[in-house]
Amino acid sequence: MLGRVNHIAIAVPDLGSATATYRDVLGAKVSQPQAMPQHGVTVVFIELDNTKVELLEPLGEESPIRTFLGKNPSGGMHHICYEVADIAAARDQLKQAGLRVLGDGEPKLGAHGKPVLFLHPKDLAGTLVELEEV
Ligand SMILES: CC[C@@H](C(=O)O)C(=O)SCCNC(=O)CCNC(=O)[C@H](O)C(C)(C)COP(=O)(O)OP(=O)(O)OC[C@H]1O[C@@H](n2cnc3c(N)ncnc32)[C@H](O)[C@@H]1OP(=O)(O)O
Ligand SMILES: [Co+2]
């Protein structure tokens, strides 16, 4: 089912500061910030040779990353995103296996304009997993 790692996400309290560190200190290629109100986050992508890192800052009071940042005020690794060829088939197979698909179970368009879904961290070794259809 799993393809490549599409991105690894890091939740941060201050997107401007985190982006500047990656760009100016680590010399990374960083994208412009992209507000994603339907996901409750603003994102910056760091382009690496073999994958991407997604920096996430909360957007709005209902942001799904607010509780996480409350517990990890300096930020922390938030999720890993795997590519799948058929997200509906993957979802149905994972639900059949007893994993919890978050939200209403219907894919939303993610930061790359592709359908994404999230799986509960308690069902996957304490790691929040995002699936992205490619
Ligand atoms: C930009 C769009 C898109 C993309 O294209 O890339 C994105 O990446 S959007 C990213 C943000 N969106 C999401 O994270 C959506 C899915 N997340 C959720 O629905 C919630 O965050 C959650 C996973 C259900 C957690 O919600 P929360 O309100 O924080 O609930 P709890 O605090 O009760 O958490 C329950 C339990 O799970 C642990 N937890 C929470 N988040 C994580 C995490 N990121 N990694 C590992 N574990 C996590 C939390 O600590 C609780 O554990 P206990 O304390 O042991 O009960
Ligand atoms: Co993501």
Tab-separated table of C-alpha atoms and ligand atoms in Angstrom:
chain	number	residue	atom	x	y	z
A	1	MET	CA	0.000	0.000	0.000
A	2	LEU	CA	2.701	2.500	0.999
A	3	GLY	CA	4.721	4.400	-1.551
A	4	ARG	CA	7.360	7.060	-0.910
A	5	VAL	CA	7.597	9.347	2.097
A	6	ASN	CA	6.040	12.549	0.756
A	7	HIS	CA	6.896	14.726	3.756
A	8	ILE	CA	7.705	14.834	7.435
A	9	ALA	CA	5.877	17.574	9.318
A	10	ILE	CA	7.136	19.638	12.226
A	11	ALA	CA	4.733	21.785	14.256
A	12	VAL	CA	6.280	25.122	15.224
A	13	PRO	CA	5.105	28.035	17.400
A	14	ASP	CA	6.609	30.687	15.087
A	15	LEU	CA	6.678	29.872	11.374
A	16	GLY	CA	8.732	32.940	10.435
A	17	SER	CA	11.453	32.084	12.900
A	18	ALA	CA	11.556	28.373	11.974
A	19	THR	CA	11.629	29.188	8.250
A	20	ALA	CA	14.467	31.669	8.732
A	21	THR	CA	16.500	29.086	10.626
A	22	TYR	CA	16.085	26.471	7.891
A	23	ARG	CA	16.815	29.019	5.127
A	24	ASP	CA	19.549	31.156	6.660
A	25	VAL	CA	21.316	28.751	9.013
A	26	LEU	CA	20.766	25.357	7.374
A	27	GLY	CA	20.828	26.723	3.818
A	28	ALA	CA	17.619	24.992	2.800
A	29	LYS	CA	15.320	25.885	-0.099
A	30	VAL	CA	12.052	27.025	1.503
A	31	SER	CA	8.658	27.830	-0.041
A	32	GLN	CA	6.455	30.843	0.618
A	33	PRO	CA	3.989	30.392	3.529
A	34	GLN	CA	0.662	28.940	2.400
A	35	ALA	CA	-2.465	29.436	4.539
A	36	MET	CA	-4.653	26.326	4.574
A	37	PRO	CA	-7.777	27.421	6.512
A	38	GLN	CA	-9.589	24.184	5.714
A	39	HIS	CA	-6.807	22.372	7.643
A	40	GLY	CA	-6.290	25.010	10.359
A	41	VAL	CA	-2.598	25.503	9.572
A	42	THR	CA	-0.170	27.682	7.651
A	43	VAL	CA	2.578	25.660	5.949
A	44	VAL	CA	6.058	26.171	4.566
A	45	PHE	CA	7.735	23.379	2.614
A	46	ILE	CA	11.462	22.725	2.760
A	47	GLU	CA	12.619	20.986	-0.402
A	48	LEU	CA	15.243	18.288	0.072
A	49	ASP	CA	16.764	15.936	-2.483
A	50	ASN	CA	14.857	12.894	-1.282
A	51	THR	CA	11.752	14.290	0.435
A	52	LYS	CA	10.171	17.419	1.925
A	53	VAL	CA	9.817	18.808	5.439
A	54	GLU	CA	6.554	20.607	6.189
A	55	LEU	CA	6.641	23.319	8.851
A	56	LEU	CA	3.204	23.855	10.403
A	57	GLU	CA	1.925	26.826	12.393
A	58	PRO	CA	-1.609	26.927	13.859
A	59	LEU	CA	-4.192	28.936	11.911
A	60	GLY	CA	-7.385	29.726	13.803
A	61	GLU	CA	-8.658	28.773	17.234
A	62	GLU	CA	-9.747	25.285	16.120
A	63	SER	CA	-6.382	24.324	14.650
A	64	PRO	CA	-5.747	20.567	15.083
A	65	ILE	CA	-2.153	21.280	16.079
A	66	ARG	CA	-2.920	23.599	19.024
A	67	THR	CA	-3.106	20.855	21.673
A	68	PHE	CA	0.104	19.290	20.329
A	69	LEU	CA	1.923	22.633	20.560
A	70	GLY	CA	0.504	23.152	24.051
A	71	LYS	CA	2.242	19.924	25.049
A	72	ASN	CA	5.362	20.719	22.983
A	73	PRO	CA	5.747	24.503	23.214
A	74	SER	CA	9.069	24.601	21.350
A	75	GLY	CA	7.573	22.530	18.527
A	76	GLY	CA	8.075	18.907	17.566
A	77	MET	CA	7.719	16.245	14.889
A	78	HIS	CA	4.011	16.065	14.175
A	79	HIS	CA	3.305	13.590	11.372
A	80	ILE	CA	4.734	11.551	8.537
A	81	CYS	CA	3.036	11.533	5.137
A	82	TYR	CA	3.158	8.441	2.930
A	83	GLU	CA	2.086	8.363	-0.684
A	84	VAL	CA	-0.587	5.887	-1.773
A	85	ALA	CA	-1.900	5.147	-5.252
A	86	ASP	CA	-5.584	4.853	-4.288
A	87	ILE	CA	-6.574	6.676	-1.083
A	88	ALA	CA	-10.139	5.348	-0.945
A	89	ALA	CA	-8.919	1.753	-1.271
A	90	ALA	CA	-6.218	2.380	1.363
A	91	ARG	CA	-8.782	3.940	3.729
A	92	ASP	CA	-11.204	1.049	3.349
A	93	GLN	CA	-8.463	-1.538	3.885
A	94	LEU	CA	-7.150	0.262	6.987
A	95	LYS	CA	-10.624	0.702	8.469
A	96	GLN	CA	-11.247	-3.001	7.877
A	97	ALA	CA	-8.059	-3.686	9.847
A	98	GLY	CA	-9.418	-1.581	12.755
A	99	LEU	CA	-7.398	1.624	12.328
A	100	ARG	CA	-9.177	4.905	13.026
A	101	VAL	CA	-9.411	7.329	10.108
A	102	LEU	CA	-9.689	10.875	11.493
A	103	GLY	CA	-12.397	13.377	10.643
A	104	ASP	CA	-15.367	12.236	8.606
A	105	GLY	CA	-13.250	9.718	6.692
A	106	GLU	CA	-13.561	11.617	3.420
A	107	PRO	CA	-10.285	12.807	1.860
A	108	LYS	CA	-9.663	16.584	1.751
A	109	LEU	CA	-7.362	18.333	-0.668
A	110	GLY	CA	-3.964	18.825	0.980
A	111	ALA	CA	-1.198	21.320	0.450
A	112	HIS	CA	-0.265	19.804	-2.942
A	113	GLY	CA	-3.861	19.839	-4.209
A	114	LYS	CA	-4.063	16.039	-3.790
A	115	PRO	CA	-6.475	14.068	-1.554
A	116	VAL	CA	-5.206	13.431	1.984
A	117	LEU	CA	-6.401	11.540	5.080
A	118	PHE	CA	-5.046	11.157	8.616
A	119	LEU	CA	-4.818	8.013	10.778
A	120	HIS	CA	-4.954	8.088	14.578
A	121	PRO	CA	-1.484	8.076	16.202
A	122	LYS	CA	-2.583	5.596	18.872
A	123	ASP	CA	-3.145	2.986	16.132
A	124	LEU	CA	0.276	3.480	14.496
A	125	ALA	CA	2.991	3.252	17.142
A	126	GLY	CA	2.291	6.731	18.507
A	127	THR	CA	2.808	8.415	15.121
A	128	LEU	CA	0.204	10.527	13.349
A	129	VAL	CA	0.168	9.323	9.734
A	130	GLU	CA	-1.081	11.269	6.714
A	131	LEU	CA	-1.819	9.480	3.442
A	132	GLU	CA	-1.611	11.435	0.201
A	133	GLU	CA	-2.844	10.084	-3.107
A	134	VAL	CA	-0.345	10.623	-5.905
B	1	LIG	C1	-1.400	21.332	5.116
B	1	LIG	C2	-2.424	20.292	4.887
B	1	LIG	C3	-1.984	18.886	5.203
B	1	LIG	C4	-0.938	18.469	4.171
B	1	LIG	O1	-1.304	18.494	2.963
B	1	LIG	O2	0.200	18.113	4.480
B	1	LIG	C5	-1.490	18.748	6.633
B	1	LIG	O3	-0.492	18.215	6.956
B	1	LIG	S1	-2.603	19.393	7.822
B	1	LIG	C6	-1.798	19.014	9.381
B	1	LIG	C7	-2.704	19.275	10.521
B	1	LIG	N1	-3.864	18.416	10.496
B	1	LIG	C8	-3.997	17.359	11.308
B	1	LIG	O4	-3.139	17.059	12.155
B	1	LIG	C9	-5.283	16.574	11.151
B	1	LIG	C10	-5.320	15.295	11.935
B	1	LIG	N2	-5.098	15.539	13.353
B	1	LIG	C11	-6.112	15.449	14.253
B	1	LIG	O5	-7.248	15.158	13.934
B	1	LIG	C12	-5.750	15.743	15.687
B	1	LIG	O6	-4.578	16.528	15.749
B	1	LIG	C13	-5.519	14.419	16.513
B	1	LIG	C14	-4.393	13.565	15.955
B	1	LIG	C15	-6.838	13.618	16.585
B	1	LIG	C16	-5.119	14.823	17.934
B	1	LIG	O7	-6.040	15.764	18.375
B	1	LIG	P1	-5.871	16.443	19.802
B	1	LIG	O8	-6.932	17.436	20.002
B	1	LIG	O9	-4.460	16.889	19.934
B	1	LIG	O10	-6.228	15.239	20.734
B	1	LIG	P2	-5.500	14.696	21.961
B	1	LIG	O11	-4.558	15.663	22.562
B	1	LIG	O12	-6.568	14.146	22.831
B	1	LIG	O13	-4.645	13.489	21.379
B	1	LIG	C17	-5.023	12.165	21.580
B	1	LIG	C18	-3.727	11.392	21.890
B	1	LIG	O14	-2.911	11.380	20.717
B	1	LIG	C19	-1.670	11.998	20.992
B	1	LIG	N3	-1.271	12.802	19.833
B	1	LIG	C20	-1.904	13.894	19.364
B	1	LIG	N4	-1.280	14.369	18.306
B	1	LIG	C21	-0.205	13.559	18.099
B	1	LIG	C22	0.830	13.555	17.143
B	1	LIG	N5	0.903	14.505	16.197
B	1	LIG	N6	1.754	12.590	17.202
B	1	LIG	C23	1.718	11.621	18.167
B	1	LIG	N7	0.735	11.569	19.125
B	1	LIG	C24	-0.191	12.538	19.078
B	1	LIG	C25	-1.891	12.870	22.205
B	1	LIG	O15	-0.703	13.086	22.901
B	1	LIG	C26	-2.901	12.037	22.989
B	1	LIG	O16	-2.208	11.024	23.670
B	1	LIG	P3	-2.373	10.807	25.250
B	1	LIG	O17	-1.913	12.061	25.887
B	1	LIG	O18	-1.517	9.607	25.562
B	1	LIG	O19	-3.835	10.559	25.458
B	2	CO	CO	1.146	17.090	6.088
